[in-house]
Short mmCIF file of C-alpha atoms in Angstrom, two decimals:
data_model
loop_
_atom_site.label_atom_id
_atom_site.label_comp_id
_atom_site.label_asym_id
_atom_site.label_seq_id
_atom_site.Cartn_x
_atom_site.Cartn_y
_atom_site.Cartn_z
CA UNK A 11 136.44 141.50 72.84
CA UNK A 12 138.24 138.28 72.82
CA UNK A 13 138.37 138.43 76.31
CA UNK A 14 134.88 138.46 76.84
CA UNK A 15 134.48 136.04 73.94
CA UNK A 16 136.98 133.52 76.07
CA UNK A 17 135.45 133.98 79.35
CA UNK A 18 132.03 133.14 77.42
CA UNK A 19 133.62 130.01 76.10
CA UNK A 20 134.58 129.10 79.43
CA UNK A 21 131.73 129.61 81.25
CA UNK A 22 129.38 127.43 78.53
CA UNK A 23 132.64 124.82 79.34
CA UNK A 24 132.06 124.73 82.80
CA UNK A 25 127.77 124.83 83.05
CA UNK A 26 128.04 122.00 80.48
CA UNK A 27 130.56 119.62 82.52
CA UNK A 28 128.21 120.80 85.82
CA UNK A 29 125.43 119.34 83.64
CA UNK A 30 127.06 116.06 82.35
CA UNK A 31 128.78 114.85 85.08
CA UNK A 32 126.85 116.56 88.03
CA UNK A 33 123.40 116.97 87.59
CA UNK A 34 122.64 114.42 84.96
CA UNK A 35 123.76 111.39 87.32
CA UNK A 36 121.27 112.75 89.90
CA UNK A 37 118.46 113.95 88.46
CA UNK A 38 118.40 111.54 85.47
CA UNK A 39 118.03 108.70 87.58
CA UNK A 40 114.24 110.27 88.46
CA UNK A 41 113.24 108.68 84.85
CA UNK A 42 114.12 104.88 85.84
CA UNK A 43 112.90 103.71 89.24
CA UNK A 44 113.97 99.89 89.92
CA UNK A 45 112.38 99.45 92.79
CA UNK A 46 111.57 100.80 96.92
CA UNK A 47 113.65 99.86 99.73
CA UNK A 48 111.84 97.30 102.06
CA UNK A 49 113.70 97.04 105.00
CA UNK A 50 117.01 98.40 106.40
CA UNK A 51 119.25 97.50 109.53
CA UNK A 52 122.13 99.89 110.28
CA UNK A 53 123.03 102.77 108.19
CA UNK A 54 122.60 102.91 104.72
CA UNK A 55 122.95 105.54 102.19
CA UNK A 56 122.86 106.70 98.08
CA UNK A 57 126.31 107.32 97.35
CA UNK A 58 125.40 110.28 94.57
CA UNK A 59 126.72 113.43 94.95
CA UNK A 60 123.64 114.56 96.73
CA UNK A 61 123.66 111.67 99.48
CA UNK A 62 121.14 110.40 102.05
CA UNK A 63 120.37 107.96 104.33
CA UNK A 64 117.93 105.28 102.94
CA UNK A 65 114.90 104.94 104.97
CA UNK A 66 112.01 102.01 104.37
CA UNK A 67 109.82 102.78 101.06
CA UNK A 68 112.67 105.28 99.39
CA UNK A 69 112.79 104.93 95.73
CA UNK A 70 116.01 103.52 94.23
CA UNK A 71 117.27 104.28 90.83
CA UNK A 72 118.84 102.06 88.00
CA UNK A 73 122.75 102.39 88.26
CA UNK A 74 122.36 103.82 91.37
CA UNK A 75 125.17 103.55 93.99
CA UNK A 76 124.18 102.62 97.78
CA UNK A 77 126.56 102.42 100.56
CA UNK A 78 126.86 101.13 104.08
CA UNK A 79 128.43 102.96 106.52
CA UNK A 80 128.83 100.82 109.38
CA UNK A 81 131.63 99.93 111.57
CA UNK A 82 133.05 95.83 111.63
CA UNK A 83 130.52 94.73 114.04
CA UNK A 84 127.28 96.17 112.66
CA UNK A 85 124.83 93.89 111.19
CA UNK A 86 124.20 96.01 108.17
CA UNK A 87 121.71 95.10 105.56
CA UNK A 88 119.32 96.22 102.92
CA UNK A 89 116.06 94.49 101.08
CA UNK A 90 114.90 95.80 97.97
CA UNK A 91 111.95 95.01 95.79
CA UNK A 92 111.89 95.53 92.34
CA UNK A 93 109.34 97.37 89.98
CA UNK A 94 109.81 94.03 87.28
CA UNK A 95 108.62 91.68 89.34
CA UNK A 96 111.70 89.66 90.06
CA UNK A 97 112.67 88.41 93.72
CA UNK A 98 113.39 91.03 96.45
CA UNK A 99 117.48 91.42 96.27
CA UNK A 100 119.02 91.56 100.21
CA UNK A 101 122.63 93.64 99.74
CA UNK A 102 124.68 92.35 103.09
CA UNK A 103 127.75 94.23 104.36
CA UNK A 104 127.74 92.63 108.08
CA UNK A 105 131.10 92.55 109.69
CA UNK A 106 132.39 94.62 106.31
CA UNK A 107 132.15 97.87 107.71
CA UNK A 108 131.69 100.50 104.88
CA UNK A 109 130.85 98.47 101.13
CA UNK A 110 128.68 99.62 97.75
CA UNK A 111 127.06 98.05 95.67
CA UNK A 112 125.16 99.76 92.20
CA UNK A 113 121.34 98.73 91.89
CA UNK A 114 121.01 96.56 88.38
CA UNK A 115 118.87 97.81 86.08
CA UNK A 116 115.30 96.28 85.38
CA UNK A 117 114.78 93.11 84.03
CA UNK A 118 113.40 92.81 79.98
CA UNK A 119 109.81 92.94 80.60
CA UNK A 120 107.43 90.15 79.43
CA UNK A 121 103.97 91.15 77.58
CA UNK A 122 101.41 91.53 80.24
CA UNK A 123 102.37 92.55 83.95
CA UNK A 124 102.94 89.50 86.66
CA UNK A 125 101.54 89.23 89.85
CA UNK A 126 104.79 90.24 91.72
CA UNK A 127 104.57 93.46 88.97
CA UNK A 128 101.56 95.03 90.75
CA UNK A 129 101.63 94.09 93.99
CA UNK A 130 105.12 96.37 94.05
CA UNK A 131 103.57 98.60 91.66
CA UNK A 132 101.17 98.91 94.85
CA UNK A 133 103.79 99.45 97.71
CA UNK A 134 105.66 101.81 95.43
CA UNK A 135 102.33 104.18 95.15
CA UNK A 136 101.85 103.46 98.87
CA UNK A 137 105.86 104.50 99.92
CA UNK A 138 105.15 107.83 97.74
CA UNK A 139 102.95 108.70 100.40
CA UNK A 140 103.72 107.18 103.78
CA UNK A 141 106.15 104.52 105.55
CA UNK A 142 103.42 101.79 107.58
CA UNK A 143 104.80 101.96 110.40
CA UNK A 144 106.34 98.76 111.99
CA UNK A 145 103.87 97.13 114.97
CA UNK A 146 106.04 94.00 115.46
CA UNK A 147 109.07 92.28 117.21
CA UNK A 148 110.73 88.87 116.45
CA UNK A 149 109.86 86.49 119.06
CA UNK A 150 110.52 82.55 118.91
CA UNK A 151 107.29 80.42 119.18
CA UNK A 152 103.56 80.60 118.02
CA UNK A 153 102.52 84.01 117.50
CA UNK A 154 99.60 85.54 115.38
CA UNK A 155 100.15 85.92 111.68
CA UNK A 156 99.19 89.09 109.08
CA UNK A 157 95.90 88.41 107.64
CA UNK A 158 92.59 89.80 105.91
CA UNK A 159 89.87 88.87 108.77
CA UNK A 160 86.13 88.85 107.87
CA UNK A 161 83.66 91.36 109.96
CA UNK A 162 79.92 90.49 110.46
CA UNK A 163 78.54 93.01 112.58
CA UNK A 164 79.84 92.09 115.95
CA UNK A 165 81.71 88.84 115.51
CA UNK A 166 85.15 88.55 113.78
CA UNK A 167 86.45 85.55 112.50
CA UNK A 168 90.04 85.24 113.56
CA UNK A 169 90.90 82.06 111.91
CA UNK A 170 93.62 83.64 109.56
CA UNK A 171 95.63 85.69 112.09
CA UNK A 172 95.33 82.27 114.88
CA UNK A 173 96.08 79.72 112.56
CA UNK A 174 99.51 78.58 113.88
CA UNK A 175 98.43 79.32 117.92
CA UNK A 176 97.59 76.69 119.95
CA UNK A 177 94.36 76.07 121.67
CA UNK A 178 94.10 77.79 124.75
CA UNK A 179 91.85 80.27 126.73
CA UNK A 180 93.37 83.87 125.27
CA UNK A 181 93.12 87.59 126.01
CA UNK A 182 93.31 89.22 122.76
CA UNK A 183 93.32 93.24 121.83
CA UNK A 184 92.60 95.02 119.04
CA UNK A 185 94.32 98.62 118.75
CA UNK A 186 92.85 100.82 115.44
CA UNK A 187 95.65 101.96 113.67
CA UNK A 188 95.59 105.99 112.42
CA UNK A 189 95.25 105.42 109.02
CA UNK A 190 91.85 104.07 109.16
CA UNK A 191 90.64 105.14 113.25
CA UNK A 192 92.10 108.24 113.91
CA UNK A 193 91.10 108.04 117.44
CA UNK A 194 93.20 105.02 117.70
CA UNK A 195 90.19 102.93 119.31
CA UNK A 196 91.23 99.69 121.24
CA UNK A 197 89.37 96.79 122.00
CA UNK A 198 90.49 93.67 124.42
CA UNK A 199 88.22 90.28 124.92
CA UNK A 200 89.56 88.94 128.18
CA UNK A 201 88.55 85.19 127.86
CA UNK A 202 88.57 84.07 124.07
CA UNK A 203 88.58 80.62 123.63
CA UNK A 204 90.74 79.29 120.80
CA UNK A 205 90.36 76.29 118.99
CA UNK A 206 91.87 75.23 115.71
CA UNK A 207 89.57 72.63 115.03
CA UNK A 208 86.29 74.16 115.73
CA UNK A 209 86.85 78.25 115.56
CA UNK A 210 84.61 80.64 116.85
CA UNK A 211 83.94 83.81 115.93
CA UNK A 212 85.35 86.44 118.41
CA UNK A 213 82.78 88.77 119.32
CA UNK A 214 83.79 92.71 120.20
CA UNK A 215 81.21 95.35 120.11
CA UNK A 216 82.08 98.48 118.23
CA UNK A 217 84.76 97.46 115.49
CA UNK A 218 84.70 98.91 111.89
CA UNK A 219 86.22 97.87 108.96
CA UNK A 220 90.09 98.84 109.16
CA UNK A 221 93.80 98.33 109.85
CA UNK A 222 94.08 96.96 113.25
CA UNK A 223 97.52 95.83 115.87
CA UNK A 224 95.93 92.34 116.70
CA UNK A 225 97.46 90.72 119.66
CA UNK A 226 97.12 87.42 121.87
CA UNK A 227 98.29 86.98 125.60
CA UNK A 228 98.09 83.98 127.80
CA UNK A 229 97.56 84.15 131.15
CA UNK A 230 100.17 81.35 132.24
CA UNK A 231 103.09 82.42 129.60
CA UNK A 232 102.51 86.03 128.56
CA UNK A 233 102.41 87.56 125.37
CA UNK A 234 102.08 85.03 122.59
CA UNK A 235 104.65 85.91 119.81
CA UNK A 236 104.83 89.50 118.50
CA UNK A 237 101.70 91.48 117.49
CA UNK A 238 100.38 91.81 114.19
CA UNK A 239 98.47 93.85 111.68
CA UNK A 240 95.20 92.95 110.77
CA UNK A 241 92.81 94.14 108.11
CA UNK A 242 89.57 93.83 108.83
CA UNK A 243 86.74 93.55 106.09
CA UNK A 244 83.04 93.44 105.93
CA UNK A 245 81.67 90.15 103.58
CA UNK A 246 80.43 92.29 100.98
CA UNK A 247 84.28 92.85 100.42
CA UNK A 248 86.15 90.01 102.28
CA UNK A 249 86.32 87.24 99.47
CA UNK A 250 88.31 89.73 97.04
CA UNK A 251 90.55 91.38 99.87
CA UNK A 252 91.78 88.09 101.40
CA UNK A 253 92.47 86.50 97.53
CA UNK A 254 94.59 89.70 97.07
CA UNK A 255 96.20 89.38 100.50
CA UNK A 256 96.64 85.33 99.44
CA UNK A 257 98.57 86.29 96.67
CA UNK A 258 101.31 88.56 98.25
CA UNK A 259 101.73 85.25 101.10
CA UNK A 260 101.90 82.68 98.39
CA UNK A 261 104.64 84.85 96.75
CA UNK A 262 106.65 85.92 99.71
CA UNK A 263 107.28 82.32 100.81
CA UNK A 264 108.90 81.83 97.61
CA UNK A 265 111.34 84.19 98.60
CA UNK A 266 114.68 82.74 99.30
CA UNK A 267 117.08 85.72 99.77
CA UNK A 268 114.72 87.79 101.98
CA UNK A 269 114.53 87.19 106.22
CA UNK A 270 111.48 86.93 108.36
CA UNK A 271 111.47 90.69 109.35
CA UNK A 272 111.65 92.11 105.92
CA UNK A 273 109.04 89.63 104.86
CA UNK A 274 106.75 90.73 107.66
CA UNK A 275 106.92 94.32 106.36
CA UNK A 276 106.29 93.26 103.38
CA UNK A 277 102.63 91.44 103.99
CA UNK A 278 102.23 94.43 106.66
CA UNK A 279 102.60 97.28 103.87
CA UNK A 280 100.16 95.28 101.53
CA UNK A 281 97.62 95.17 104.21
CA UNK A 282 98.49 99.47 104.25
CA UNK A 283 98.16 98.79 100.38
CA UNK A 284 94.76 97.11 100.40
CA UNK A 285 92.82 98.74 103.31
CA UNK A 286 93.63 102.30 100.75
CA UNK A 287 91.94 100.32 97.93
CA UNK A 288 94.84 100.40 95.95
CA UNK A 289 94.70 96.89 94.70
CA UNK A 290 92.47 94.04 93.64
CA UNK A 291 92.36 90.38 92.97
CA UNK A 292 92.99 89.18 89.39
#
């Protein structure tokens, strides 16, 4: 009897410590979310007793450990945005090989959410769901930018994605991404003529309303800068879209501690965010 009574004791003992020190860190962590990862180079990974390698759009805990795992001459970093609002935090461990750092808990919330607050509200329903995928490279020089364009039957104003491209006589292409155009339709005007001063409206037969890879080509130097996504919008809905697409530009420019790739994946998962109808204009 006392035996039994013992080995009892010692097995509540043991299920208890499994609980506290085991389970509890893991699990518990479900109930706080800080924030999403944004963008990762080199290999990155929760350091909790049930480890993983972060991808783009995980969920990251408060008090949660991370951990590179690179070798001395891996450029190894991390970007993650935060469910209060506050600037995107970049963890660096280039030329550290392996290094942790613990993800700080959430910042004292002000009455009334922010902007920042629900536009990563938005990417954090988005990453619960799907990872946009990434259409660009970094390339020096002009090169189209991530905007909301406005659709009117046939002709597409281009204005926002050509802004910073010189004048010129372009090809440009238009490849439907699968989350809108499952057949992954593509459309190319051979002889577009740019101009920043007097735009025209680029006319291609057959586009709908969607997530598109925009891209520009010269025909003396090439491709012109890396291609881009695109959201496309009729003008019943255009005015609203683009001020909610304004918003997440105006706020990642203010970014000081994030770099031009993660920022680009940024603007490219609101576009994800907004062609879903997941978020609106304030």
């Amino acid at each position: 009897m006392v035996r039994e009574f013992l080995a009892r004791g010692l097995v509540v003992c043991i299920t208890a410590f499994y609980l506290t020190c085991v389970v509890s860190p893991i699990f518990g962590q479900a109930k706080s979310q800080a924030g999403n990862v944004l963008f990762v180079r080199g290999k990155w990974e929760s350091s909790a007793a049930l480890s993983h390698t972060l991808r783009k759009g995980d969920p990251l805990y408060e008090r949660q450990m991370i951990r590179a795992t690179g070798d001395s001459n891996t450029v190894t970093t991390i970007t993650i945005i935060r469910l209060d609002g506050t600037e995107p935090k970049t963890y660096d461990c280039t030329n550290r090989g392996e290094c942790q750092f613990e993800i700080a808990p959430l910042a004292t919330q002000s009455s009334g959410a922010t902007v920042s607050n629900r536009l990563f509200q938005a990417l954090a329903d988005l990453f619960r769901h799907e990872s946009p995928q990434t259409v660009f490279f970094l390339t020096r020089g002009s090169h189209p930018q991530e905007a909301v364009l406005q659709l009117r039957g046939i002709e597409l104003d281009v204005q926002g994605a050509m802004r910073n491209v010189p004048e010129g006589h372009y090809a440009v292409e238009l490849a439907a991404l699968q989350l809108i155009q499952p057949n992954h339709n593509s459309y190319r005007v051979s002889d577009y003529v740019w101009s920043p001063s007097s735009p025209v409206a680029l006319k291609v037969p057959g586009l709908s309303q969607g997530l598109y890879k925009f891209s520009i080509s010269n025909a003396d130097s090439g491709p012109m800068g890396s291609p881009v996504v695109v959201l496309l919008s009729p003008s019943s809905k255009f005015a609203e879209t683009a001020d909610a697409f304004r918003e997440a530009n105006v706020i990642a420019q203010r970014w000081s501690d994030v770099d031009t790739e993660a920022r680009r994946y940024f603007l490219t998962s609101y576009l994800y965010a907004l062609a879903q109808g997941q978020v609106k204009s304030e």
